[in-house]
Tab-separated table of C-alpha atoms and ligand atoms in Angstrom:
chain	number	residue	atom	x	y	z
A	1	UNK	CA	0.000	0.000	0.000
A	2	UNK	CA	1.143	3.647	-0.888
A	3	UNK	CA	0.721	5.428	2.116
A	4	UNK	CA	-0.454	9.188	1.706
A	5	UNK	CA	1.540	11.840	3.272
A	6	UNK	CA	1.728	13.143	6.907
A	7	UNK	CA	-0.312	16.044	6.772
A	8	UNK	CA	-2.906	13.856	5.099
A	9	UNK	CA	-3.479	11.255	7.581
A	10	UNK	CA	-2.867	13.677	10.679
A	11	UNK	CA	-4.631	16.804	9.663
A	12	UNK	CA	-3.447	20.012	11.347
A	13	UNK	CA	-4.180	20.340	14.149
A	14	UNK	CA	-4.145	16.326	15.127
A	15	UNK	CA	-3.963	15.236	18.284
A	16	UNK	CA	-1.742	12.026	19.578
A	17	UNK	CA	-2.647	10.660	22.917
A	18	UNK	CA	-0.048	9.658	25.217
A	19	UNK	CA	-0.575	5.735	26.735
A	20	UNK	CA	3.022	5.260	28.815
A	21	UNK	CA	3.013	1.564	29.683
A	22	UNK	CA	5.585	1.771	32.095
A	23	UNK	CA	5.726	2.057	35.611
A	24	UNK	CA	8.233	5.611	35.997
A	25	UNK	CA	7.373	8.069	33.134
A	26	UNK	CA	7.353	11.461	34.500
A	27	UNK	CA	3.215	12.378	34.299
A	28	UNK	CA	1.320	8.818	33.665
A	29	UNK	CA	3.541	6.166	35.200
A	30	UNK	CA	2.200	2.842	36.829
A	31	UNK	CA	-0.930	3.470	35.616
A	32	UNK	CA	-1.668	1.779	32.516
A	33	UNK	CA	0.493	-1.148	33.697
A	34	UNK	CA	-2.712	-3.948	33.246
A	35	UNK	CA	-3.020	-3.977	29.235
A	36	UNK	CA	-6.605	-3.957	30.022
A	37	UNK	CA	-6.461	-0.688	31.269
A	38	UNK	CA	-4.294	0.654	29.069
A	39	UNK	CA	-6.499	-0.596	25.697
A	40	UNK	CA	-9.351	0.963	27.550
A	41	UNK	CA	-7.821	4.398	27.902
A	42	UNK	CA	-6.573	4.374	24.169
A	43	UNK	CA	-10.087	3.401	23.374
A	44	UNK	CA	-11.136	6.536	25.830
A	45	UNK	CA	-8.351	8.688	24.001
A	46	UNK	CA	-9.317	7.882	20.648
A	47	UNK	CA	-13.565	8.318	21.393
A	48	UNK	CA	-12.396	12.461	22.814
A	49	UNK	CA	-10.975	12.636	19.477
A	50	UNK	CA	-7.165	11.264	19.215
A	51	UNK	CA	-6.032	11.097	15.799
A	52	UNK	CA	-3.244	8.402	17.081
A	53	UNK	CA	-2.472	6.971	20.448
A	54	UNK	CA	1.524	6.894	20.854
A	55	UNK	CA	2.473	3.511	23.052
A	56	UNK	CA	5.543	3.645	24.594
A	57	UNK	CA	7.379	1.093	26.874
A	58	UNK	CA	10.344	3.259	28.073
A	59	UNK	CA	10.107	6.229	30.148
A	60	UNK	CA	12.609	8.924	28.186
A	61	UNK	CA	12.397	11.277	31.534
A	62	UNK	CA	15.067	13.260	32.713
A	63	UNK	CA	17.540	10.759	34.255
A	64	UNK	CA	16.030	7.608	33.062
A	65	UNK	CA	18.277	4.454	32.083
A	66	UNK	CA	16.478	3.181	29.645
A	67	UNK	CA	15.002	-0.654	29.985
A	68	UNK	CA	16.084	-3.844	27.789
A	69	UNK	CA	14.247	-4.976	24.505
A	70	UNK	CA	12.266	-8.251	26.376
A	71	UNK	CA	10.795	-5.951	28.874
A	72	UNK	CA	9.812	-2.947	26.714
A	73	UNK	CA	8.144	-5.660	24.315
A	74	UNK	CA	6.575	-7.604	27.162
A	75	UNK	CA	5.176	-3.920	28.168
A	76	UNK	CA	3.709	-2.517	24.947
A	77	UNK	CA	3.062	-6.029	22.880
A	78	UNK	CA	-0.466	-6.756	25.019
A	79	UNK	CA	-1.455	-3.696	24.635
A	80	UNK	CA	-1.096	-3.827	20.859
A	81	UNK	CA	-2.207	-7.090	20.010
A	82	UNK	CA	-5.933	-5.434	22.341
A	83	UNK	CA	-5.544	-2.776	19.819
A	84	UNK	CA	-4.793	-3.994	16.689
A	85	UNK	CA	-7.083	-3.157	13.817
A	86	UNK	CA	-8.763	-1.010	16.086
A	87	UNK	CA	-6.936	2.427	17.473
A	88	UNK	CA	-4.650	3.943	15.630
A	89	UNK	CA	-0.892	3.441	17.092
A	90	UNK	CA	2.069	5.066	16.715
A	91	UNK	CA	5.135	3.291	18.522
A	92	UNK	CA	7.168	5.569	21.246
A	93	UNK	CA	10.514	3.555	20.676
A	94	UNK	CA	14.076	3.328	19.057
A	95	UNK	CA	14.842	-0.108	19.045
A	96	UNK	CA	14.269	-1.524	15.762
A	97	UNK	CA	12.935	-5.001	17.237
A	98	UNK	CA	10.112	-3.041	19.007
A	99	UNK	CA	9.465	-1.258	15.982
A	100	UNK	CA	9.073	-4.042	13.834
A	101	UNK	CA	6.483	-6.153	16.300
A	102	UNK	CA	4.452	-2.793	16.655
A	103	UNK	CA	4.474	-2.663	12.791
A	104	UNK	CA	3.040	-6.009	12.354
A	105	UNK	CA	0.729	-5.345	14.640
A	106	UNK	CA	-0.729	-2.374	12.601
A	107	UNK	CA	0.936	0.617	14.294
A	108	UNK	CA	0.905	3.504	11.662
A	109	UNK	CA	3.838	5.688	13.079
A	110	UNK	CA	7.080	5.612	14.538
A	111	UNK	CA	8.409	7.624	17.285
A	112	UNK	CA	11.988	7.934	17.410
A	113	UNK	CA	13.111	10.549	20.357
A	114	UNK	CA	16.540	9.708	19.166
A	115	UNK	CA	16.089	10.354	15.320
A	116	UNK	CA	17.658	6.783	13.907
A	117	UNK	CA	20.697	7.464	15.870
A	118	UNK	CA	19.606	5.099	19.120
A	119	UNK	CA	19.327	1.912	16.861
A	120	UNK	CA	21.037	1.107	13.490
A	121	UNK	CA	18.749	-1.267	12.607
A	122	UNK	CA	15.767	1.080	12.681
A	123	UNK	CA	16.081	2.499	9.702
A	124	UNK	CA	15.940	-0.314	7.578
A	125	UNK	CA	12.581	-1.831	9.880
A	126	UNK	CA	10.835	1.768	8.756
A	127	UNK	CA	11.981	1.830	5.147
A	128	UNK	CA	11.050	-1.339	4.776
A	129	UNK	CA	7.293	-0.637	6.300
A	130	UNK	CA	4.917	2.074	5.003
A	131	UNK	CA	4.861	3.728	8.344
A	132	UNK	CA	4.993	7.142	9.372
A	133	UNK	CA	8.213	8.419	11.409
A	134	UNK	CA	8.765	11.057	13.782
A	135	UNK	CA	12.586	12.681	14.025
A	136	UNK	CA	13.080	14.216	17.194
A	137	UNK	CA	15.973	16.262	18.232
A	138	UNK	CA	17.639	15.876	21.941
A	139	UNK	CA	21.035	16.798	23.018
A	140	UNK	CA	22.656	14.175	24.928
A	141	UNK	CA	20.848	11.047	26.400
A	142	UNK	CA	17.547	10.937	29.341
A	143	UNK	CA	20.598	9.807	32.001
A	144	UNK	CA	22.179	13.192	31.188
A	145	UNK	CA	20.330	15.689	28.696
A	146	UNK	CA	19.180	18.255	31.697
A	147	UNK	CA	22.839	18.415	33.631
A	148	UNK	CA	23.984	21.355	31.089
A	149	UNK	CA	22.298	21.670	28.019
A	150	UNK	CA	24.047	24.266	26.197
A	151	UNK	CA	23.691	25.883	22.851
A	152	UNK	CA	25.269	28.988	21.168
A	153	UNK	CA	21.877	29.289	19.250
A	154	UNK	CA	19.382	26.519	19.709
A	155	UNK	CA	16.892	27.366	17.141
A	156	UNK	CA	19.495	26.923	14.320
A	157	UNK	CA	21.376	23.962	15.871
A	158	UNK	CA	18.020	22.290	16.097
A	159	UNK	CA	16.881	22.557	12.559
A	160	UNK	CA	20.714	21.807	11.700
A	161	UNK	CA	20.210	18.921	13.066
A	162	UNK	CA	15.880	17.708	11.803
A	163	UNK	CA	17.832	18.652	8.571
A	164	UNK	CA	20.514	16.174	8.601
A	165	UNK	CA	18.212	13.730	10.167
A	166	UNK	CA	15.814	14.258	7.385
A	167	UNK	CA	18.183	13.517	4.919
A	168	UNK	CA	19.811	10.409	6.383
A	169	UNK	CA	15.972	8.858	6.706
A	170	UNK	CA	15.513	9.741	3.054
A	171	UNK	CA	18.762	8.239	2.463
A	172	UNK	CA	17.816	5.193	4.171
A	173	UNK	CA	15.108	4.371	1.804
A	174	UNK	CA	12.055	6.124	4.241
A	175	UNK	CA	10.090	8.542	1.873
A	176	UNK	CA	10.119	12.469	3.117
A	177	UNK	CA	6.498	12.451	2.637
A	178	UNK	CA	6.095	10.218	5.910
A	179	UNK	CA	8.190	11.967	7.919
A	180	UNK	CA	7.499	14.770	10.863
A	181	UNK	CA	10.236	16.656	12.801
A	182	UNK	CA	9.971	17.506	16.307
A	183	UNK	CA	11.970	19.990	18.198
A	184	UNK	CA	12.036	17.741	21.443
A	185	UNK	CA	10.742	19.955	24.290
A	186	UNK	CA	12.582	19.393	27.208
A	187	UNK	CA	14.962	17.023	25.996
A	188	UNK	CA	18.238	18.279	27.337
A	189	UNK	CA	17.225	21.859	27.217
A	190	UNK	CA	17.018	24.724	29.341
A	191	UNK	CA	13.378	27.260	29.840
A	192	UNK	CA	15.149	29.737	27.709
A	193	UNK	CA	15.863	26.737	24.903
A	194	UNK	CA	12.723	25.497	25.047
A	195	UNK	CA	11.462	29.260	24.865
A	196	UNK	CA	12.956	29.649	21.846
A	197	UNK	CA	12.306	26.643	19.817
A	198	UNK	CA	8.652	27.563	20.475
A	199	UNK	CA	9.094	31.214	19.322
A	200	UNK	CA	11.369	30.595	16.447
A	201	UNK	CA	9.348	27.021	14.812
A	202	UNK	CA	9.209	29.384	12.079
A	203	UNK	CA	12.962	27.830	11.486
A	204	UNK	CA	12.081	24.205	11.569
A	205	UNK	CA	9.135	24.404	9.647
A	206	UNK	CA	10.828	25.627	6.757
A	207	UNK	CA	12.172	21.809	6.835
A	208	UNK	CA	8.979	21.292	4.778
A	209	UNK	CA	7.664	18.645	6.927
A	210	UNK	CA	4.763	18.965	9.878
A	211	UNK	CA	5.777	19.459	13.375
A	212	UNK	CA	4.896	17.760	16.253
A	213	UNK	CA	5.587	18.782	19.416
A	214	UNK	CA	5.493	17.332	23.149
A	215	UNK	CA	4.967	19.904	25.459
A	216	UNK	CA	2.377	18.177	28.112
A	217	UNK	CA	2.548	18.522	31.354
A	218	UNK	CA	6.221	18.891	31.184
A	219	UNK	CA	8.213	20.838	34.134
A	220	UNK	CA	9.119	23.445	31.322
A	221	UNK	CA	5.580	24.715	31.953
A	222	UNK	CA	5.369	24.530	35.495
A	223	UNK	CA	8.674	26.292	35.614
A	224	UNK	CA	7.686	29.268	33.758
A	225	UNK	CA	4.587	29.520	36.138
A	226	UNK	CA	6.877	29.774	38.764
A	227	UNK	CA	7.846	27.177	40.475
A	228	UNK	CA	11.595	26.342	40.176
A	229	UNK	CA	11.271	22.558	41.424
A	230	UNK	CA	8.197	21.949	39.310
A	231	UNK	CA	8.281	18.168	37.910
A	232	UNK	CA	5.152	18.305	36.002
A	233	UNK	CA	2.655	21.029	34.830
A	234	UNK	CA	-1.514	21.386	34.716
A	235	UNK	CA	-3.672	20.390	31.802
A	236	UNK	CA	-4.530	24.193	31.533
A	237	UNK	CA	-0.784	25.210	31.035
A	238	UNK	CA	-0.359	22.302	28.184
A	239	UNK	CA	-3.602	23.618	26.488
A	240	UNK	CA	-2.481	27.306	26.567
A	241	UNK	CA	0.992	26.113	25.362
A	242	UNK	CA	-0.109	23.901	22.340
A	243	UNK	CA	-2.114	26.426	21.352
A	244	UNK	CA	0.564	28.690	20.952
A	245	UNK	CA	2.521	26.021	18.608
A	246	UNK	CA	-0.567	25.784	16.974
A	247	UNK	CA	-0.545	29.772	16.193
A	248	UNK	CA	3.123	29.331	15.065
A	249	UNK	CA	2.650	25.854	12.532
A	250	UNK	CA	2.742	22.921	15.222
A	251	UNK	CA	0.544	20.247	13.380
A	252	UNK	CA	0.813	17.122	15.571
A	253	UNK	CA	0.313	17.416	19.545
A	254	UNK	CA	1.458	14.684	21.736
A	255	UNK	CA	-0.698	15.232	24.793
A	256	UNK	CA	-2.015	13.411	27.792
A	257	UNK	CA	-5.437	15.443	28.125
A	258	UNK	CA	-6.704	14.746	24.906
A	259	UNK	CA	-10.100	15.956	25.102
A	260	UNK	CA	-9.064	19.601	26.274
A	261	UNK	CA	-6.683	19.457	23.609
A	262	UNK	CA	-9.410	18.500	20.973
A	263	UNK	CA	-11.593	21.212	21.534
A	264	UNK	CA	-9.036	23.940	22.496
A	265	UNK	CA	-6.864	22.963	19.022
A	266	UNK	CA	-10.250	22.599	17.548
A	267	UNK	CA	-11.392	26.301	18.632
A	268	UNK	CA	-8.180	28.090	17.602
A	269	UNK	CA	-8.085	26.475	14.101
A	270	UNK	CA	-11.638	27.574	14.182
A	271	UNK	CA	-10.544	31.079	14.847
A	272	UNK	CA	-7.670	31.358	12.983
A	273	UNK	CA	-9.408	29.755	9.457
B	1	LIG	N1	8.235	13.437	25.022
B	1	LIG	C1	8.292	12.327	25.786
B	1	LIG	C2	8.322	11.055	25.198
B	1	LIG	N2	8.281	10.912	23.854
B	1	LIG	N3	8.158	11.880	21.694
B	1	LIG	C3	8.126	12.962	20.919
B	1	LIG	N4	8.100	12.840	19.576
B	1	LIG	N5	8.119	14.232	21.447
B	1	LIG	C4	8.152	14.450	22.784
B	1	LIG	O1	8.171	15.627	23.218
B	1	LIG	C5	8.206	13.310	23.661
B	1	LIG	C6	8.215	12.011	23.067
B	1	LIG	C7	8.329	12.458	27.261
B	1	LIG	O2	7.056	12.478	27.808
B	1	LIG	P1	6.264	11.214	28.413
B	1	LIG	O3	6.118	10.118	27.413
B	1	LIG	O4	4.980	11.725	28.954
B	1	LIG	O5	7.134	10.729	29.625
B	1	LIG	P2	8.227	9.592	29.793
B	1	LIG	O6	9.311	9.819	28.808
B	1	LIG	O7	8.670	9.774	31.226
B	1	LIG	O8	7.570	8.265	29.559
């Protein structure tokens, strides 16, 4: 099958729900541990209007090891196989293995947070799929990425780097017409970096391909509110922040509250058609 393009399937603005199986991410964590549970809230996510329910077996939070291949596949695999046919899935992972189970069990996109560089094989398992793929950018690795994060100007560096990304996927046989770029909020960068990214999307968009971008209850959010220990942030602050990406060409929004989302995204584009 020829699979249309990105903006096609996920029409601006598209929401992707957030289903963590795992029992530490930052927000959701230990609670969609049963797969019964966690096909039920996909189900929930995709009847408030998901476009795509990302599945993800690895928490990627600031400071996280990362988990071996058996356990993230004994994680997200019963959760897929309730799925299957059923919800459209997009895969939170960057092992190829994990990839290419979720891909025979129907899962339409790939989510890379480390843009092909985390698993050689990966590549090769997307190319040789029709699925969608997300390129995300993050300096560094979870263990590490929020000790120093430094930049001389992260807007540039950060479409330097979707670029080269880009190309290396095209390279690798995955057609640019599947492919979405996300700046990676949080991911080994500072309020101001994350600040910026936001302000300047202008930069990444001119990649040619739709953004998505992650900016749910992260501590980013929280932080600007004012609290400096913040871990997490309020489904109001996400809303008001996705929103803003939406204003400035976000397409794709990863997002735990997906019916607030739905009709807040749904309202602006209203407004701004
Ligand atoms: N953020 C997280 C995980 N995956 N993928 C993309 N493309 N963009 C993001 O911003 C992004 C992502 C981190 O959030 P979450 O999944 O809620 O937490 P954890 O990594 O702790 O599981």
């Amino acid at each position: 099958m020829r699979r249309s393009p990105v903006e096609e399937r996920l029409r601006r603005p598209a929401v992707m729900g957030i289903l963590n199986v795992t029992p530490d991410s930052f927000s959701d964590g230990g609670r969609h541990l049963d797969p019964d549970v966690a096909a039920a809230a996909a189900r929930q996510m995709v009847s408030d209007g998901a476009a795509i329910v990302d599945v993800g077996g690895e928490s990627t939070r600031p400071g996280s090891q990362g988990v071996p291949e058996e356990v993230e596949l004994r994680r997200v695999v019963p959760v897929l196989e309730r799925l299957a046919g059923e919800v459209p899935i997009s895969i939170d992972t960057s092992k190829a293995e994990v990839a290419r189970r979720a891909l025979e069990l129907g899962a339409l996109l790939v989510n890379d947070v480390t843009a092909l560089r985390g698993d050689p094989a990966l590549a090769g398992v997307v190319a040789g799929s029709d699925a969608y793929l997300c390129l995300m950018h993050m300096q560094g690795e979870p263990r590490t990425m929020q000790a120093a994060p430094t930049y001389d100007d992260v807007v540039s560096e950060v479409a330097g780097f979707l670029e080269e990304r880009l190309a290396f996927a095209v390279s690798a046989g995955i057609p640019e017409e599947r492919i979405c770029l996300d700046p990676g909020i949080g991911f080994g960068k500072k309020i101001a970096h994350n600040l910026a990214l936001l302000r300047g999307l202008e930069s990444i968009l001119a990649l040619g391909r739709p953004v998505l971008v992650g900016l749910s209850r992260k501590s980013v959010l929280g932080k600007i509110l004012g609290d400096p220990d913040a871990t997490t942030a309020t489904a109001a602050a996400s809303v008001g922040a996705a929103v803003a990406a939406f204003e400035r060409g976000a397409s794709i929004f990863r997002v735990h509250d997906v019916r607030e989302h739905v009709e807040a995204l749904g309202a602006a584009a209203a407004v701004s058609a």
